[in-house]
Structures are given as structure tokens and as C-alpha cells.
Amino acid sequence: MCLGVPVKIVQIKGNEGIAEFKGVKKKINLELLENVKKGDYVILHAGFAIQKMEPKEALETLKLFEELSGFGNE
Amino acid sequence: MNRNFQDEFSNSKITQMLAEKIRDTARKIKKNVALMEVCGTHTVAIFRSGIKSILPENVRLISGPGCPVCVTPNNYLDRAIALSRSEDIIVCTFGDMMKVPGSSSSLEKEKTAGEDIRIVYSTLDALKIAQQNPDKKIVFLGVGFETTAPTVAFALKEARKEKIRNFYVLSAHKLVPPALKFLAESKDLKVDGFICPGHVSTIIGTKPYEFLVREFEFPCVISGFEPLDLFQSLYILLSQIQKKKPEISNQYLRAVKANGNLKALGLMDEVFEKEDSLWRGIGTIPLSGLKIGDDYKEFDALTQINVQVEKSREPKGCLCGLVIQGKKTPLDCPFFARKCNPRNPIGPCMVSSEGSCQAYYKYGQVKDSRRSYGSVYRTLACVILAP
């Protein structure tokens, strides 16, 4: 029930945004977050964006994997 | 790069490497360890990732109480069913609640019998139904943890702003940290570390878990849901155990901030009040639930709508309560995969798509035991009957 899907915000109108996930577009509510911008990635839960995804942090985690595995140069 | 990171976090080469590291670390620990994934969404993600098949023999994953449908008491369902039988009420609910057996019926059975019960995806859909049906009372079943509660709080604020006076919420919202405290204090809990919920944590942040380390010295990791997230989280937990350095690690850095989502937390504070709450199969846990606060009481279905509710009974012999505390596995239950299956669930853990019984049933754990007995008998029969 705490399912959340990472989606990209492709359009913003007031407190609503259009989110895209694997080609599907859906209207979502942005009222639970501050300063959402077009192009941001957010976690979508039950029609609401509940948290922003930080690409920087994601890339850092991925980099850590690469270092651990020695795949960094691939 | 597809920056929603689902593909990047499913890289099989890195998964293999992490699997190797998990096995290495587990070997060094030299004792049996049980790790609890608290959240039902993790339970499903773990089964789907196949992580259980690479686990070393001394590492066991057990499911926890983080399945809202599973911990919602029968009495709540009986009230929802009673409400749905009123002529002037439309009950709106997330789909997961439909099949949960109450004491003598379920929402699904009531709907089949003609009651107006509607499955919604979001509280906002329920608000819309309220606007479209001004002569009816709309009761939304507020079930879920900290992830969902802010969306319900927002709907109530919106109802007030838009002067929607026929919208009500029957709140059974629950909070994760008090349940973890209850488990941590339980004497017969055999857990060596916690995989803490990812999406609950996007709202509450990392701080509410700190007591688990400070007071109980439990290793903890807040995890994402993709395969790599889960593998890395396991590695982190096992490393903490091996080094005997328990802490709250945040593996789901890209979505979980130390302070969580302050706006969502503020909304919850404004609309709800904490109360002692009954968890199905576990008992009452102090200050672990959310009721609608005084300021919003005109929206509270519990106090504003009078209805006769039958005396609640729990299904006899169902082990859900012990399963969600990690004290039994679904395979220990005499009903599992026999009398109790997803088509005819006896307890809520088999109903919810995130319940551990349904996950065990769906993703093949049954194959290891009960179903394989079936194939043994068939093979024997063939041998005996063969000319």
C-alpha cells in the first residue's frame, strides 16, 4: 500500500502536474511538495507527489556500486 | 540515461557482485541472522527480485507488520461494511480492502449484493465523487501508514476549502515507529536487524528510527525498492552486524531526506491526532494510530455517522498476527495454501497484495513445501501404478 513510482514531471499547471512514466502520462497533485519544477523526478503515491528524487544522490549511489564492482571503467 | 533510475538500479552484473559480497560477509558473521523487512512493499519487491534464492544459509529474511491492510482490525471493517449498507452512503476505498474478510462479510460481497462501494486510486477521486453526489454521504476508508496519511489530510483540508460537507473519513491510519518500538521491546522477537520502509521514510525522514540504535542497538537500513537497492541494503545490514556497529543507514538517499517531507508532516499534524491503536493480531500499541483531530471532527465518519456494527470476531486459527510479527512464517499456518488462498482468503495477510502470505503463495515459496508434496505423491503413484 506504500507503493511509490518514480515519475518525471513534464508539465505544471498551478498545484497540478502531468507526470510521465514509461510513456504513460497522468495528472498528479503537487501540493505535498515545495518548488517542483518541470523536469523534476518525484515519487508518486496515490495521486500525489510525495517526495522529490535527487538525481545527484542517485548517481552517487550508482557510482558506489560501480566502485564496489570494479565496473567503473566500462 | 533514463533518470527515473529504475533500469540503472536493476543491473544484473552489479547485482551478482553484491550477492558475492553478501555471501562473504554472511560467512564472516558465523551465526544465524534474521533480518526483518518491515514494509509490505519490500516483501513483494524482495520476492520479485529473487534475492531469497541467493541468500546464504545463515541469513533469513522475515516479513514485518508493514502491511496496512493486514493490521487493520476486524472491527474497522465491520464498521465500513455497516456504513456501506446505509442507503445514503457511498463507501470509497483503495482496492486492497475489498476482499478482506470482516466478521461475517466483506466489502466485495456487499458490493456484489448491490451496495454502493467504489474503488478509488486517490483521495482526490473520492472528493470528486462527493461533489458529484451532493445528496449522499461519501465515506473514504483512510487506511495506510505515514505515506498515505498526508494525502488524506490534504483531502480534508481541500474539502473544507471547497465547502464539501458530505465527505467523511473513517481513519485507521497507523504509524510505523511505535510498532517498531513495540517489536523491539518484545522479548521473543528473534530479529538481528531491520530493513526500514522506504516510502514511509520519504515522509518521516531518518530520525524517528534513531531509538532503534540508541536504545536497542539494532542495525537498521532504510532501503529503496529496486533489486540493487535491496541487495545493497542487505550488504549494509550484514556489514553492520559483522562489525558490531549498529546505525541507521540511509540506502534510499535519492528519495529519503533526514527530515523527511516537512510539508506533509505539517498537514498530518494539522488534521490528525495520535491515539492508542489496535493492530490486528498484535494488540493495542500506544500512540500508534491517527484519529481525526478536534479541528476537523465534522469530517470524522466514526463520530459523525451513527451506525449499528455487529460484534466482531477474528478468524479462528489464522496465524496472520504472528506472521506479521515475524514469529511464524506463512508455512507454519495449517490453512496456508489449503483452506486459505488468494481466491478464498481467511486472513488479511492472504488478501493484501503486500501480505506475506500472498507473497509466499504467489512467488513460489509454496513450491518448496506443500506443492512439492503434491508432486512427490504423483511421482510415487506413477511408480506404483506403472505396469
PDB file of C-alpha atoms in Angstrom, chain B residues 51-322:
ATOM      1  CA  ILE B  51      17.085 -12.172  -3.557  1.00  0.00           C
ATOM      2  CA  LYS B  52      15.931 -15.043  -1.343  1.00  0.00           C
ATOM      3  CA  SER B  53      17.471 -17.553  -3.733  1.00  0.00           C
ATOM      4  CA  ILE B  54      20.986 -16.156  -3.286  1.00  0.00           C
ATOM      5  CA  LEU B  55      20.839 -15.769   0.468  1.00  0.00           C
ATOM      6  CA  PRO B  56      23.480 -17.719   2.366  1.00  0.00           C
ATOM      7  CA  GLU B  57      22.085 -20.416   4.647  1.00  0.00           C
ATOM      8  CA  ASN B  58      22.647 -18.429   7.805  1.00  0.00           C
ATOM      9  CA  VAL B  59      20.671 -15.384   6.653  1.00  0.00           C
ATOM     10  CA  ARG B  60      16.897 -15.337   6.821  1.00  0.00           C
ATOM     11  CA  LEU B  61      14.518 -12.581   5.780  1.00  0.00           C
ATOM     12  CA  ILE B  62      11.246 -12.274   7.650  1.00  0.00           C
ATOM     13  CA  SER B  63       8.284 -10.037   6.940  1.00  0.00           C
ATOM     14  CA  GLY B  64       7.092  -7.452   9.413  1.00  0.00           C
ATOM     15  CA  PRO B  65       3.906  -5.572  10.255  1.00  0.00           C
ATOM     16  CA  GLY B  66       4.149  -3.010   7.448  1.00  0.00           C
ATOM     17  CA  CYS B  67       1.076  -4.095   5.544  1.00  0.00           C
ATOM     18  CA  PRO B  68      -1.733  -1.672   6.400  1.00  0.00           C
ATOM     19  CA  VAL B  69      -4.498  -3.994   5.242  1.00  0.00           C
ATOM     20  CA  CYS B  70      -3.085  -6.806   7.379  1.00  0.00           C
ATOM     21  CA  VAL B  71      -3.077  -4.787  10.596  1.00  0.00           C
ATOM     22  CA  THR B  72      -6.472  -3.123  10.223  1.00  0.00           C
ATOM     23  CA  PRO B  73      -8.717  -4.699  12.852  1.00  0.00           C
ATOM     24  CA  ASN B  74     -11.874  -6.603  12.007  1.00  0.00           C
ATOM     25  CA  ASN B  75     -13.964  -4.123  13.914  1.00  0.00           C
ATOM     26  CA  TYR B  76     -12.960  -1.383  11.467  1.00  0.00           C
ATOM     27  CA  LEU B  77     -14.047  -3.499   8.515  1.00  0.00           C
ATOM     28  CA  ASP B  78     -17.316  -4.388  10.183  1.00  0.00           C
ATOM     29  CA  ARG B  79     -18.000  -0.675  10.624  1.00  0.00           C
ATOM     30  CA  ALA B  80     -17.123   0.039   6.992  1.00  0.00           C
ATOM     31  CA  ILE B  81     -19.468  -2.766   5.905  1.00  0.00           C
ATOM     32  CA  ALA B  82     -22.246  -1.441   8.141  1.00  0.00           C
ATOM     33  CA  LEU B  83     -21.766   2.042   6.672  1.00  0.00           C
ATOM     34  CA  SER B  84     -21.937   0.686   3.147  1.00  0.00           C
ATOM     35  CA  ARG B  85     -25.364  -0.818   3.938  1.00  0.00           C
ATOM     36  CA  SER B  86     -26.841   2.635   4.613  1.00  0.00           C
ATOM     37  CA  GLU B  87     -28.911   3.892   1.706  1.00  0.00           C
ATOM     38  CA  ASP B  88     -27.412   7.369   1.742  1.00  0.00           C
ATOM     39  CA  ILE B  89     -23.742   6.369   1.979  1.00  0.00           C
ATOM     40  CA  ILE B  90     -21.162   5.675  -0.726  1.00  0.00           C
ATOM     41  CA  VAL B  91     -18.020   3.988   0.622  1.00  0.00           C
ATOM     42  CA  CYS B  92     -14.799   4.787  -1.234  1.00  0.00           C
ATOM     43  CA  THR B  93     -11.738   2.644  -0.668  1.00  0.00           C
ATOM     44  CA  PHE B  94      -8.371   1.600  -2.045  1.00  0.00           C
ATOM     45  CA  GLY B  95      -8.768  -1.712  -3.873  1.00  0.00           C
ATOM     46  CA  ASP B  96      -6.785  -3.754  -1.352  1.00  0.00           C
ATOM     47  CA  MET B  97      -9.543  -3.532   1.257  1.00  0.00           C
ATOM     48  CA  MET B  98     -12.266  -5.079  -0.894  1.00  0.00           C
ATOM     49  CA  LYS B  99     -11.607  -8.768  -0.231  1.00  0.00           C
ATOM     50  CA  VAL B 100     -10.573  -8.558   3.414  1.00  0.00           C
ATOM     51  CA  PRO B 101     -12.984 -10.737   5.357  1.00  0.00           C
ATOM     52  CA  GLY B 102     -14.807  -8.944   8.169  1.00  0.00           C
ATOM     53  CA  SER B 103     -16.639 -10.899  10.857  1.00  0.00           C
ATOM     54  CA  SER B 104     -19.403 -12.071   8.539  1.00  0.00           C
ATOM     55  CA  SER B 105     -18.959 -10.328   5.195  1.00  0.00           C
ATOM     56  CA  SER B 106     -16.517  -8.321   3.085  1.00  0.00           C
ATOM     57  CA  LEU B 107     -16.762  -5.118   1.080  1.00  0.00           C
ATOM     58  CA  GLU B 108     -16.576  -7.192  -2.082  1.00  0.00           C
ATOM     59  CA  LYS B 109     -19.558  -9.308  -1.035  1.00  0.00           C
ATOM     60  CA  GLU B 110     -21.506  -6.175  -0.120  1.00  0.00           C
ATOM     61  CA  LYS B 111     -20.748  -4.629  -3.483  1.00  0.00           C
ATOM     62  CA  THR B 112     -21.931  -7.777  -5.236  1.00  0.00           C
ATOM     63  CA  ALA B 113     -25.090  -7.544  -3.149  1.00  0.00           C
ATOM     64  CA  GLY B 114     -25.655  -4.083  -4.582  1.00  0.00           C
ATOM     65  CA  GLU B 115     -24.168  -1.676  -2.031  1.00  0.00           C
ATOM     66  CA  ASP B 116     -22.509   1.424  -3.450  1.00  0.00           C
ATOM     67  CA  ILE B 117     -18.807   0.803  -2.789  1.00  0.00           C
ATOM     68  CA  ARG B 118     -16.268   2.346  -5.107  1.00  0.00           C
ATOM     69  CA  ILE B 119     -12.587   1.647  -5.542  1.00  0.00           C
ATOM     70  CA  VAL B 120     -10.554   4.819  -5.895  1.00  0.00           C
ATOM     71  CA  TYR B 121      -6.920   5.411  -6.695  1.00  0.00           C
ATOM     72  CA  SER B 122      -6.621   8.625  -4.712  1.00  0.00           C
ATOM     73  CA  THR B 123      -8.402  10.599  -2.014  1.00  0.00           C
ATOM     74  CA  LEU B 124      -8.966  13.234  -4.677  1.00  0.00           C
ATOM     75  CA  ASP B 125     -11.141  10.783  -6.637  1.00  0.00           C
ATOM     76  CA  ALA B 126     -13.276  10.308  -3.521  1.00  0.00           C
ATOM     77  CA  LEU B 127     -13.605  14.094  -3.184  1.00  0.00           C
ATOM     78  CA  LYS B 128     -14.813  14.288  -6.754  1.00  0.00           C
ATOM     79  CA  ILE B 129     -17.432  11.609  -6.066  1.00  0.00           C
ATOM     80  CA  ALA B 130     -18.591  13.713  -3.099  1.00  0.00           C
ATOM     81  CA  GLN B 131     -19.007  16.747  -5.339  1.00  0.00           C
ATOM     82  CA  GLN B 132     -20.924  14.728  -7.917  1.00  0.00           C
ATOM     83  CA  ASN B 133     -23.291  13.214  -5.316  1.00  0.00           C
ATOM     84  CA  PRO B 134     -24.364  16.060  -3.030  1.00  0.00           C
ATOM     85  CA  ASP B 135     -27.347  14.073  -1.691  1.00  0.00           C
ATOM     86  CA  LYS B 136     -25.120  11.216  -0.461  1.00  0.00           C
ATOM     87  CA  LYS B 137     -22.546  10.922   2.287  1.00  0.00           C
ATOM     88  CA  ILE B 138     -19.162   9.813   0.978  1.00  0.00           C
ATOM     89  CA  VAL B 139     -17.051   7.819   3.428  1.00  0.00           C
ATOM     90  CA  PHE B 140     -13.413   7.321   2.472  1.00  0.00           C
ATOM     91  CA  LEU B 141     -11.647   4.427   4.213  1.00  0.00           C
ATOM     92  CA  GLY B 142      -8.439   6.004   5.480  1.00  0.00           C
ATOM     93  CA  VAL B 143      -6.134   3.018   5.743  1.00  0.00           C
ATOM     94  CA  GLY B 144      -2.376   3.263   5.454  1.00  0.00           C
ATOM     95  CA  PHE B 145       0.807   4.449   7.096  1.00  0.00           C
ATOM     96  CA  GLU B 146       2.642   7.777   7.037  1.00  0.00           C
ATOM     97  CA  THR B 147       2.958   7.547   3.242  1.00  0.00           C
ATOM     98  CA  THR B 148      -0.801   7.729   2.763  1.00  0.00           C
ATOM     99  CA  ALA B 149      -1.957   9.795   5.744  1.00  0.00           C
ATOM    100  CA  PRO B 150      -0.802  13.162   4.276  1.00  0.00           C
ATOM    101  CA  THR B 151      -2.869  12.570   1.134  1.00  0.00           C
ATOM    102  CA  VAL B 152      -5.935  12.041   3.339  1.00  0.00           C
ATOM    103  CA  ALA B 153      -5.081  15.116   5.408  1.00  0.00           C
ATOM    104  CA  PHE B 154      -4.843  17.124   2.211  1.00  0.00           C
ATOM    105  CA  ALA B 155      -8.252  15.874   1.047  1.00  0.00           C
ATOM    106  CA  LEU B 156      -9.866  17.007   4.308  1.00  0.00           C
ATOM    107  CA  LYS B 157      -8.277  20.431   4.034  1.00  0.00           C
ATOM    108  CA  GLU B 158      -9.478  20.651   0.470  1.00  0.00           C
ATOM    109  CA  ALA B 159     -12.995  19.549   1.480  1.00  0.00           C
ATOM    110  CA  ARG B 160     -13.090  22.375   3.983  1.00  0.00           C
ATOM    111  CA  LYS B 161     -11.771  24.894   1.474  1.00  0.00           C
ATOM    112  CA  GLU B 162     -14.261  23.832  -1.194  1.00  0.00           C
ATOM    113  CA  LYS B 163     -17.082  23.592   1.379  1.00  0.00           C
ATOM    114  CA  ILE B 164     -17.727  19.928   0.554  1.00  0.00           C
ATOM    115  CA  ARG B 165     -19.860  18.913   3.520  1.00  0.00           C
ATOM    116  CA  ASN B 166     -20.747  15.363   2.523  1.00  0.00           C
ATOM    117  CA  PHE B 167     -17.191  13.972   2.672  1.00  0.00           C
ATOM    118  CA  TYR B 168     -16.075  11.837   5.627  1.00  0.00           C
ATOM    119  CA  VAL B 169     -13.049   9.759   6.513  1.00  0.00           C
ATOM    120  CA  LEU B 170     -13.058   6.607   8.638  1.00  0.00           C
ATOM    121  CA  SER B 171      -9.483   6.718   9.852  1.00  0.00           C
ATOM    122  CA  ALA B 172      -7.442   3.613  10.600  1.00  0.00           C
ATOM    123  CA  HIS B 173      -4.112   5.257   9.869  1.00  0.00           C
ATOM    124  CA  LYS B 174      -1.166   3.778  11.638  1.00  0.00           C
ATOM    125  CA  LEU B 175       2.382   4.874  12.420  1.00  0.00           C
ATOM    126  CA  VAL B 176       5.454   2.736  11.816  1.00  0.00           C
ATOM    127  CA  PRO B 177       7.936   3.831  14.541  1.00  0.00           C
ATOM    128  CA  PRO B 178       5.657   2.956  17.513  1.00  0.00           C
ATOM    129  CA  ALA B 179       5.120  -0.510  16.001  1.00  0.00           C
ATOM    130  CA  LEU B 180       8.882  -0.937  15.665  1.00  0.00           C
ATOM    131  CA  LYS B 181       9.299   0.080  19.291  1.00  0.00           C
ATOM    132  CA  PHE B 182       6.681  -2.495  20.276  1.00  0.00           C
ATOM    133  CA  LEU B 183       8.533  -5.193  18.315  1.00  0.00           C
ATOM    134  CA  ALA B 184      11.921  -4.133  19.669  1.00  0.00           C
ATOM    135  CA  GLU B 185      10.613  -4.433  23.225  1.00  0.00           C
ATOM    136  CA  SER B 186       9.004  -7.816  22.581  1.00  0.00           C
ATOM    137  CA  LYS B 187      11.008 -10.491  24.397  1.00  0.00           C
ATOM    138  CA  ASP B 188      10.522 -13.317  21.934  1.00  0.00           C
ATOM    139  CA  LEU B 189      11.417 -11.307  18.827  1.00  0.00           C
ATOM    140  CA  LYS B 190      14.331 -13.020  17.126  1.00  0.00           C
ATOM    141  CA  VAL B 191      15.470 -10.299  14.765  1.00  0.00           C
ATOM    142  CA  ASP B 192      19.037  -9.088  14.259  1.00  0.00           C
ATOM    143  CA  GLY B 193      18.347  -6.057  12.081  1.00  0.00           C
ATOM    144  CA  PHE B 194      15.634  -4.057  10.347  1.00  0.00           C
ATOM    145  CA  ILE B 195      15.127  -3.066   6.733  1.00  0.00           C
ATOM    146  CA  CYS B 196      13.123   0.096   7.364  1.00  0.00           C
ATOM    147  CA  PRO B 197      10.373   1.246   4.986  1.00  0.00           C
ATOM    148  CA  GLY B 198      11.417   3.416   2.051  1.00  0.00           C
ATOM    149  CA  HIS B 199       8.307   5.400   1.235  1.00  0.00           C
ATOM    150  CA  VAL B 200       7.181   5.891   4.819  1.00  0.00           C
ATOM    151  CA  SER B 201      10.649   7.357   5.316  1.00  0.00           C
ATOM    152  CA  THR B 202      10.248   9.822   2.426  1.00  0.00           C
ATOM    153  CA  ILE B 203       7.661  11.428   4.725  1.00  0.00           C
ATOM    154  CA  ILE B 204       9.087  10.893   8.246  1.00  0.00           C
ATOM    155  CA  GLY B 205      12.802  11.008   7.406  1.00  0.00           C
ATOM    156  CA  THR B 206      15.518   9.055   9.194  1.00  0.00           C
ATOM    157  CA  LYS B 207      15.347  10.491  12.703  1.00  0.00           C
ATOM    158  CA  PRO B 208      12.272   8.626  14.032  1.00  0.00           C
ATOM    159  CA  TYR B 209      14.238   5.356  13.782  1.00  0.00           C
ATOM    160  CA  GLU B 210      17.183   6.507  15.876  1.00  0.00           C
ATOM    161  CA  PHE B 211      15.817   4.965  19.092  1.00  0.00           C
ATOM    162  CA  LEU B 212      16.290   1.523  17.500  1.00  0.00           C
ATOM    163  CA  VAL B 213      20.041   2.033  17.623  1.00  0.00           C
ATOM    164  CA  ARG B 214      20.243   4.198  20.728  1.00  0.00           C
ATOM    165  CA  GLU B 215      18.009   2.104  22.970  1.00  0.00           C
ATOM    166  CA  PHE B 216      18.122  -1.345  21.393  1.00  0.00           C
ATOM    167  CA  GLU B 217      21.329  -1.432  19.291  1.00  0.00           C
ATOM    168  CA  PHE B 218      19.539  -2.784  16.219  1.00  0.00           C
ATOM    169  CA  PRO B 219      21.325  -2.444  12.876  1.00  0.00           C
ATOM    170  CA  CYS B 220      18.974  -0.596  10.501  1.00  0.00           C
ATOM    171  CA  VAL B 221      18.896   0.363   6.860  1.00  0.00           C
ATOM    172  CA  ILE B 222      16.305   2.449   5.036  1.00  0.00           C
ATOM    173  CA  SER B 223      16.030   0.843   1.623  1.00  0.00           C
ATOM    174  CA  GLY B 224      14.772   1.588  -1.856  1.00  0.00           C
ATOM    175  CA  PHE B 225      12.753  -0.945  -3.830  1.00  0.00           C
ATOM    176  CA  GLU B 226      14.747  -1.811  -6.947  1.00  0.00           C
ATOM    177  CA  PRO B 227      16.814  -5.029  -6.957  1.00  0.00           C
ATOM    178  CA  LEU B 228      20.121  -3.194  -6.474  1.00  0.00           C
ATOM    179  CA  ASP B 229      18.658  -1.205  -3.594  1.00  0.00           C
ATOM    180  CA  LEU B 230      17.664  -4.402  -1.826  1.00  0.00           C
ATOM    181  CA  PHE B 231      20.974  -6.159  -2.461  1.00  0.00           C
ATOM    182  CA  GLN B 232      22.940  -3.155  -1.257  1.00  0.00           C
ATOM    183  CA  SER B 233      20.735  -2.770   1.803  1.00  0.00           C
ATOM    184  CA  LEU B 234      21.297  -6.386   2.762  1.00  0.00           C
ATOM    185  CA  TYR B 235      25.025  -5.927   2.360  1.00  0.00           C
ATOM    186  CA  ILE B 236      24.907  -2.804   4.535  1.00  0.00           C
ATOM    187  CA  LEU B 237      22.927  -4.579   7.269  1.00  0.00           C
ATOM    188  CA  LEU B 238      25.201  -7.623   7.290  1.00  0.00           C
ATOM    189  CA  SER B 239      28.276  -5.381   7.421  1.00  0.00           C
ATOM    190  CA  GLN B 240      26.834  -3.545  10.422  1.00  0.00           C
ATOM    191  CA  ILE B 241      26.234  -6.888  12.134  1.00  0.00           C
ATOM    192  CA  GLN B 242      29.695  -8.163  11.289  1.00  0.00           C
ATOM    193  CA  LYS B 243      31.407  -5.022  12.558  1.00  0.00           C
ATOM    194  CA  LYS B 244      29.056  -4.845  15.544  1.00  0.00           C
ATOM    195  CA  LYS B 245      28.390  -1.216  14.706  1.00  0.00           C
ATOM    196  CA  PRO B 246      24.644  -0.690  14.555  1.00  0.00           C
ATOM    197  CA  GLU B 247      23.438   2.523  12.946  1.00  0.00           C
ATOM    198  CA  ILE B 248      20.666   3.940  10.767  1.00  0.00           C
ATOM    199  CA  SER B 249      21.978   3.718   7.207  1.00  0.00           C
ATOM    200  CA  ASN B 250      20.061   5.503   4.509  1.00  0.00           C
ATOM    201  CA  GLN B 251      20.452   3.470   1.331  1.00  0.00           C
ATOM    202  CA  TYR B 252      17.480   5.232  -0.331  1.00  0.00           C
ATOM    203  CA  LEU B 253      19.359   8.541  -0.388  1.00  0.00           C
ATOM    204  CA  ARG B 254      17.771   9.670  -3.634  1.00  0.00           C
ATOM    205  CA  ALA B 255      14.333   9.898  -2.043  1.00  0.00           C
ATOM    206  CA  VAL B 256      14.767   9.969   1.742  1.00  0.00           C
ATOM    207  CA  LYS B 257      15.985  13.099   3.495  1.00  0.00           C
ATOM    208  CA  ALA B 258      16.925  13.246   7.172  1.00  0.00           C
ATOM    209  CA  ASN B 259      13.949  15.476   7.997  1.00  0.00           C
ATOM    210  CA  GLY B 260      11.521  13.815   5.606  1.00  0.00           C
ATOM    211  CA  ASN B 261       8.774  15.855   3.978  1.00  0.00           C
ATOM    212  CA  LEU B 262       8.040  18.712   6.367  1.00  0.00           C
ATOM    213  CA  LYS B 263       5.053  19.973   4.421  1.00  0.00           C
ATOM    214  CA  ALA B 264       3.380  16.556   4.514  1.00  0.00           C
ATOM    215  CA  LEU B 265       4.206  16.139   8.213  1.00  0.00           C
ATOM    216  CA  GLY B 266       2.717  19.577   8.903  1.00  0.00           C
ATOM    217  CA  LEU B 267      -0.518  18.609   7.173  1.00  0.00           C
ATOM    218  CA  MET B 268      -0.738  15.389   9.187  1.00  0.00           C
ATOM    219  CA  ASP B 269      -0.227  17.347  12.407  1.00  0.00           C
ATOM    220  CA  GLU B 270      -2.906  19.820  11.465  1.00  0.00           C
ATOM    221  CA  VAL B 271      -5.580  17.240  10.683  1.00  0.00           C
ATOM    222  CA  PHE B 272      -4.822  14.191  12.829  1.00  0.00           C
ATOM    223  CA  GLU B 273      -4.160  13.406  16.470  1.00  0.00           C
ATOM    224  CA  LYS B 274      -2.162  10.441  17.709  1.00  0.00           C
ATOM    225  CA  GLU B 275      -4.044   7.790  19.654  1.00  0.00           C
ATOM    226  CA  ASP B 276      -3.518   4.293  21.028  1.00  0.00           C
ATOM    227  CA  SER B 277      -4.380   1.965  18.219  1.00  0.00           C
ATOM    228  CA  LEU B 278      -5.340  -1.681  17.808  1.00  0.00           C
ATOM    229  CA  TRP B 279      -3.203  -3.644  15.332  1.00  0.00           C
ATOM    230  CA  ARG B 280      -4.887  -6.771  14.086  1.00  0.00           C
ATOM    231  CA  GLY B 281      -3.203  -9.847  15.502  1.00  0.00           C
ATOM    232  CA  ILE B 282      -0.771  -7.810  17.595  1.00  0.00           C
ATOM    233  CA  GLY B 283      -2.817  -5.807  20.091  1.00  0.00           C
ATOM    234  CA  THR B 284      -3.016  -2.198  21.153  1.00  0.00           C
ATOM    235  CA  ILE B 285       0.160  -0.177  20.630  1.00  0.00           C
ATOM    236  CA  PRO B 286       0.430   3.167  22.457  1.00  0.00           C
ATOM    237  CA  LEU B 287       0.133   6.283  20.271  1.00  0.00           C
ATOM    238  CA  SER B 288       0.484   4.266  17.095  1.00  0.00           C
ATOM    239  CA  GLY B 289      -2.639   5.436  15.268  1.00  0.00           C
ATOM    240  CA  LEU B 290      -4.075   8.626  13.854  1.00  0.00           C
ATOM    241  CA  LYS B 291      -7.605   9.779  14.533  1.00  0.00           C
ATOM    242  CA  ILE B 292      -9.162  12.869  13.043  1.00  0.00           C
ATOM    243  CA  GLY B 293      -8.401  15.771  15.347  1.00  0.00           C
ATOM    244  CA  ASP B 294     -10.963  18.058  17.001  1.00  0.00           C
ATOM    245  CA  ASP B 295     -10.438  20.814  14.485  1.00  0.00           C
ATOM    246  CA  TYR B 296     -11.610  18.535  11.671  1.00  0.00           C
ATOM    247  CA  LYS B 297     -14.162  16.472  13.595  1.00  0.00           C
ATOM    248  CA  GLU B 298     -17.052  17.317  11.250  1.00  0.00           C
ATOM    249  CA  PHE B 299     -15.351  15.022   8.702  1.00  0.00           C
ATOM    250  CA  ASP B 300     -14.916  12.094  11.099  1.00  0.00           C
ATOM    251  CA  ALA B 301     -17.113   9.188   9.998  1.00  0.00           C
ATOM    252  CA  LEU B 302     -16.539   7.479  13.347  1.00  0.00           C
ATOM    253  CA  THR B 303     -18.171  10.206  15.421  1.00  0.00           C
ATOM    254  CA  GLN B 304     -20.450  11.904  12.887  1.00  0.00           C
ATOM    255  CA  ILE B 305     -22.276   8.918  11.402  1.00  0.00           C
ATOM    256  CA  ASN B 306     -24.189   6.587  13.684  1.00  0.00           C
ATOM    257  CA  VAL B 307     -24.404   3.011  12.579  1.00  0.00           C
ATOM    258  CA  GLN B 308     -25.076  -0.385  14.188  1.00  0.00           C
ATOM    259  CA  VAL B 309     -21.931  -2.514  13.985  1.00  0.00           C
ATOM    260  CA  GLU B 310     -22.006  -6.266  14.571  1.00  0.00           C
ATOM    261  CA  LYS B 311     -19.887  -7.821  17.294  1.00  0.00           C
ATOM    262  CA  SER B 312     -16.506  -8.535  15.720  1.00  0.00           C
ATOM    263  CA  ARG B 313     -14.901 -11.953  15.605  1.00  0.00           C
ATOM    264  CA  GLU B 314     -11.401 -12.823  14.407  1.00  0.00           C
ATOM    265  CA  PRO B 315     -10.983 -15.846  12.124  1.00  0.00           C
ATOM    266  CA  LYS B 316     -10.127 -18.843  14.329  1.00  0.00           C
ATOM    267  CA  GLY B 317      -6.760 -20.482  13.800  1.00  0.00           C
ATOM    268  CA  CYS B 318      -5.411 -17.831  11.390  1.00  0.00           C
ATOM    269  CA  LEU B 319      -1.771 -17.034  12.126  1.00  0.00           C
ATOM    270  CA  CYS B 320      -1.616 -13.593  10.456  1.00  0.00           C
ATOM    271  CA  GLY B 321      -0.959 -11.886  13.786  1.00  0.00           C
ATOM    272  CA  LEU B 322       2.145 -13.968  14.446  1.00  0.00           C
TER     273      LEU B 322
END
